[in-house]
CSV table of C-alpha atoms in Angstrom, one decimal:
chain,number,residue,atom,x,y,z
A,1,MET,CA,37.3,24.0,66.4
A,2,PRO,CA,35.1,21.0,65.2
A,3,VAL,CA,36.5,18.8,62.3
A,4,THR,CA,34.1,18.3,59.5
A,5,LYS,CA,34.1,14.8,58.1
A,6,ILE,CA,34.4,14.7,54.3
A,7,PRO,CA,32.3,13.3,52.8
A,8,ASN,CA,29.2,13.8,54.9
A,9,ALA,CA,26.3,11.6,54.9
A,10,PHE,CA,24.5,13.6,52.0
A,11,GLN,CA,27.5,13.4,49.8
A,12,ARG,CA,27.9,9.7,50.5
A,13,ALA,CA,24.2,9.0,49.6
A,14,THR,CA,24.5,11.2,46.4
A,15,LEU,CA,27.7,9.5,45.4
A,16,TRP,CA,26.2,6.0,45.8
A,17,ALA,CA,23.0,7.0,44.1
A,18,ALA,CA,25.1,8.3,41.0
A,19,ILE,CA,27.2,5.0,41.0
A,20,THR,CA,24.1,2.9,41.1
A,21,ALA,CA,22.4,4.9,38.1
A,22,LEU,CA,25.7,4.7,36.2
A,23,SER,CA,26.0,0.8,36.9
A,24,ILE,CA,22.4,0.4,35.7
A,25,ALA,CA,23.0,2.3,32.5
A,26,VAL,CA,26.1,0.3,31.7
A,27,ILE,CA,24.4,-3.0,32.4
A,28,GLY,CA,21.4,-2.2,30.3
A,29,SER,CA,23.6,-1.0,27.4
A,30,LEU,CA,25.6,-4.3,27.6
A,31,SER,CA,22.5,-6.3,27.7
A,32,ILE,CA,20.9,-4.5,24.6
A,33,GLY,CA,24.3,-4.9,22.8
A,34,LEU,CA,24.6,-8.6,23.5
A,35,ILE,CA,20.9,-9.3,22.4
A,36,TRP,CA,21.5,-7.3,19.2
A,37,LEU,CA,24.6,-9.3,18.6
A,38,PHE,CA,23.0,-12.6,19.4
A,39,THR,CA,20.1,-11.8,16.9
A,40,ARG,CA,22.6,-10.9,14.2
A,41,VAL,CA,24.5,-14.1,14.6
A,42,ILE,CA,21.2,-16.1,14.6
A,43,SER,CA,20.1,-14.5,11.4
A,44,PHE,CA,23.4,-15.1,9.8
A,45,LEU,CA,23.6,-18.8,10.8
A,46,GLN,CA,19.9,-19.4,10.1
A,47,PRO,CA,20.3,-21.4,6.8
A,48,LEU,CA,22.6,-23.7,8.8
A,49,LEU,CA,20.7,-23.9,12.0
A,50,ILE,CA,17.4,-24.9,10.5
A,51,PRO,CA,18.5,-28.3,9.3
A,52,PHE,CA,20.1,-29.0,12.6
A,53,ALA,CA,16.9,-28.0,14.3
A,54,VAL,CA,14.9,-30.3,12.3
A,55,ALA,CA,17.3,-33.2,12.9
A,56,GLY,CA,17.2,-32.6,16.5
A,57,VAL,CA,13.4,-32.7,16.6
A,58,LEU,CA,13.4,-35.8,14.6
A,59,ALA,CA,16.0,-37.5,16.8
A,60,TYR,CA,14.1,-36.5,19.9
A,61,LEU,CA,10.7,-38.0,18.5
A,62,LEU,CA,12.3,-41.2,17.1
A,63,GLU,CA,14.5,-41.9,20.0
A,64,PRO,CA,11.9,-44.0,21.7
A,65,LEU,CA,11.5,-46.2,18.6
A,66,VAL,CA,15.2,-46.7,18.4
A,67,SER,CA,15.4,-47.7,22.1
A,68,ARG,CA,12.6,-50.2,21.6
A,69,LEU,CA,14.4,-51.9,18.6
A,70,ILE,CA,17.6,-52.1,20.7
A,71,LYS,CA,15.7,-53.9,23.3
A,72,TRP,CA,14.4,-56.3,20.7
A,73,GLY,CA,18.0,-57.4,19.9
A,74,LEU,CA,19.1,-54.9,17.3
A,75,ASN,CA,22.3,-52.9,17.7
A,76,ARG,CA,22.1,-49.2,17.6
A,77,GLN,CA,23.5,-48.7,14.1
A,78,ARG,CA,20.9,-50.9,12.5
A,79,ALA,CA,18.1,-49.7,14.6
A,80,VAL,CA,18.8,-46.0,13.5
A,81,MET,CA,19.1,-47.0,9.9
A,82,LEU,CA,15.8,-48.8,10.0
A,83,VAL,CA,14.0,-46.0,11.7
A,84,PHE,CA,15.5,-43.6,9.3
A,85,VAL,CA,14.3,-45.6,6.3
A,86,LEU,CA,10.8,-46.0,7.8
A,87,ALA,CA,10.6,-42.4,8.5
A,88,THR,CA,11.7,-41.4,5.1
A,89,ALA,CA,9.3,-43.8,3.5
A,90,SER,CA,6.5,-42.4,5.6
A,91,ILE,CA,7.3,-38.8,4.6
A,92,VAL,CA,7.5,-39.7,1.0
A,93,GLY,CA,4.2,-41.6,1.2
A,94,VAL,CA,2.4,-38.9,2.9
A,95,SER,CA,3.7,-36.2,0.5
A,96,LEU,CA,2.5,-38.5,-2.6
A,97,VAL,CA,-0.9,-38.5,-1.0
A,98,ILE,CA,-1.3,-35.0,0.2
A,99,VAL,CA,0.4,-33.1,-2.5
A,100,PRO,CA,-1.8,-34.3,-5.5
A,101,ALA,CA,-5.0,-33.8,-3.4
A,102,PHE,CA,-3.9,-30.4,-2.4
A,103,ALA,CA,-3.1,-29.6,-6.1
A,104,ARG,CA,-6.4,-30.9,-7.1
A,105,GLN,CA,-8.3,-28.9,-4.5
A,106,SER,CA,-6.5,-25.7,-5.5
A,107,VAL,CA,-7.4,-26.2,-9.1
A,108,ASP,CA,-11.0,-26.8,-8.2
A,109,PHE,CA,-11.0,-23.8,-6.0
A,110,ALA,CA,-9.6,-21.7,-8.9
A,111,LYS,CA,-12.5,-22.8,-11.0
A,112,GLU,CA,-15.1,-21.9,-8.4
A,113,VAL,CA,-13.7,-18.5,-7.8
A,114,PRO,CA,-15.7,-16.8,-10.4
A,115,GLY,CA,-18.8,-18.4,-9.2
A,116,TYR,CA,-18.0,-17.0,-5.6
A,117,ALA,CA,-17.5,-13.6,-7.1
A,118,GLU,CA,-20.8,-13.7,-8.9
A,119,LYS,CA,-22.5,-14.6,-5.6
A,120,VAL,CA,-20.9,-11.8,-3.8
A,121,ARG,CA,-21.6,-9.5,-6.6
A,122,THR,CA,-25.4,-10.5,-6.5
A,123,GLN,CA,-25.6,-10.0,-2.8
A,124,VAL,CA,-23.9,-6.7,-2.9
A,125,LEU,CA,-26.2,-5.6,-5.8
A,126,GLY,CA,-29.2,-6.7,-3.7
A,127,TRP,CA,-28.1,-4.8,-0.7
A,128,ALA,CA,-27.4,-1.8,-2.8
A,129,THR,CA,-30.9,-1.9,-4.6
A,130,SER,CA,-32.7,-2.3,-1.2
A,131,LEU,CA,-30.8,0.7,0.2
A,132,ASN,CA,-31.5,2.7,-2.8
A,133,THR,CA,-35.2,1.8,-2.6
A,134,ARG,CA,-35.3,3.1,1.0
A,135,LEU,CA,-33.4,6.3,0.0
A,136,MET,CA,-36.0,6.7,-2.9
A,137,ASN,CA,-38.9,6.4,-0.6
A,138,ASP,CA,-37.6,8.5,2.2
A,139,TYR,CA,-35.6,11.3,0.4
A,140,GLY,CA,-36.2,10.8,-3.3
A,141,VAL,CA,-32.5,10.2,-4.0
A,142,ASP,CA,-31.5,7.6,-6.6
A,143,ILE,CA,-27.8,6.7,-6.0
A,144,LEU,CA,-27.8,3.9,-8.5
A,145,HIS,CA,-28.9,6.0,-11.4
A,146,TRP,CA,-27.1,9.1,-10.6
A,147,SER,CA,-26.1,11.3,-13.6
A,148,VAL,CA,-24.3,14.3,-14.1
A,149,PRO,CA,-25.9,16.7,-16.7
A,150,GLN,CA,-23.8,17.1,-19.8
A,151,THR,CA,-23.5,20.4,-21.4
A,152,HIS,CA,-23.2,20.5,-25.2
A,153,PRO,CA,-20.8,22.9,-26.5
A,154,THR,CA,-22.2,26.0,-28.3
A,155,SER,CA,-20.5,28.0,-31.0
A,156,ASN,CA,-19.4,30.6,-28.5
A,157,ASP,CA,-17.7,27.8,-26.3
A,158,ALA,CA,-16.3,26.2,-29.5
A,159,GLY,CA,-14.5,29.5,-30.2
A,160,ALA,CA,-13.6,30.1,-26.6
A,161,GLY,CA,-10.6,28.1,-26.8
A,162,SER,CA,-9.2,29.7,-30.0
A,163,PRO,CA,-7.0,32.7,-29.7
A,164,PRO,CA,-8.7,36.1,-30.1
A,165,GLN,CA,-8.3,37.4,-33.5
A,166,PRO,CA,-7.2,41.1,-34.0
A,167,PRO,CA,-9.7,43.6,-35.5
A,168,GLN,CA,-9.6,43.7,-39.2
A,169,CYS,CA,-8.3,47.3,-40.2
A,170,LYS,CA,-9.0,48.5,-43.8
A,171,LYS,CA,-5.8,49.4,-45.6
A,172,ALA,CA,-5.4,53.0,-46.4
A,173,ARG,CA,-5.2,53.8,-50.1
A,174,THR,CA,-1.7,55.0,-51.2
A,175,PRO,CA,-2.1,58.0,-53.5
A,176,LEU,CA,-0.4,57.9,-56.8
A,177,PRO,CA,2.7,59.9,-57.5
A,178,GLY,CA,1.7,63.6,-58.0
A,179,GLN,CA,-1.7,63.0,-56.5
A,180,PRO,CA,-2.7,65.1,-53.4
A,181,LEU,CA,-3.4,63.2,-50.2
A,182,VAL,CA,-7.1,63.5,-49.4
A,183,MET,CA,-8.2,62.8,-45.8
A,184,GLN,CA,-11.5,61.0,-45.6
A,185,PRO,CA,-13.6,62.1,-42.7
A,186,PRO,CA,-14.9,59.2,-40.4
A,187,GLN,CA,-18.2,57.5,-41.2
A,188,ARG,CA,-19.8,58.7,-37.8
A,189,LEU,CA,-19.0,62.2,-38.7
A,190,LEU,CA,-20.5,62.0,-42.1
A,191,THR,CA,-23.6,60.6,-40.7
A,192,SER,CA,-24.0,63.3,-38.0
A,193,ARG,CA,-23.5,65.9,-40.6
A,194,SER,CA,-26.0,64.5,-43.0
A,195,LYS,CA,-28.5,64.3,-40.0
A,196,THR,CA,-27.8,68.0,-39.2
A,197,SER,CA,-28.2,69.3,-42.7
A,198,SER,CA,-31.6,67.3,-43.1
A,199,ALA,CA,-32.8,68.8,-39.9
A,200,GLU,CA,-31.9,72.3,-40.9
A,201,THR,CA,-33.7,71.8,-44.4
A,202,GLY,CA,-36.8,70.6,-42.7
């Protein structure tokens, strides 16, 4: 009786495919977790990292000047201090020149904003007028002077909002003590009887 090898080729291929998929899923999850953790750490340390980043950029940009001063005979400490003073003075001088000019231009722009708004309004009104003229000539529609007819309230409309009044009923006369109660016939019945009697008489 032949002996079957376990696992066979199909089982081995399926097993390796499952292990490969599981490894890819684990590696992807770990990568995403590490990226998330790195971004959280960077966002937490951002107030501290920004000054270090600026200092590193300035040191990289000013290093050639420091090296040149060292070649001219200055030691590194004095060269760094001199470059630092010169850089600070340059930044302050540029700020003193740029900031007032920027503030002055901002104030001038704020003063000119109403004029710009008026120009835009004039252009939009001109465009709307030309469009309205074309619509008037083609379709007879005036969109700039469109009005809704107003209805004036009438007496019926004025009383529409008030609650309905109940019909006024005449009070029945109460007979005096000892006086018999006399039933008055309705007005319509009296009128019909008078008409009938007049017809019989005629």
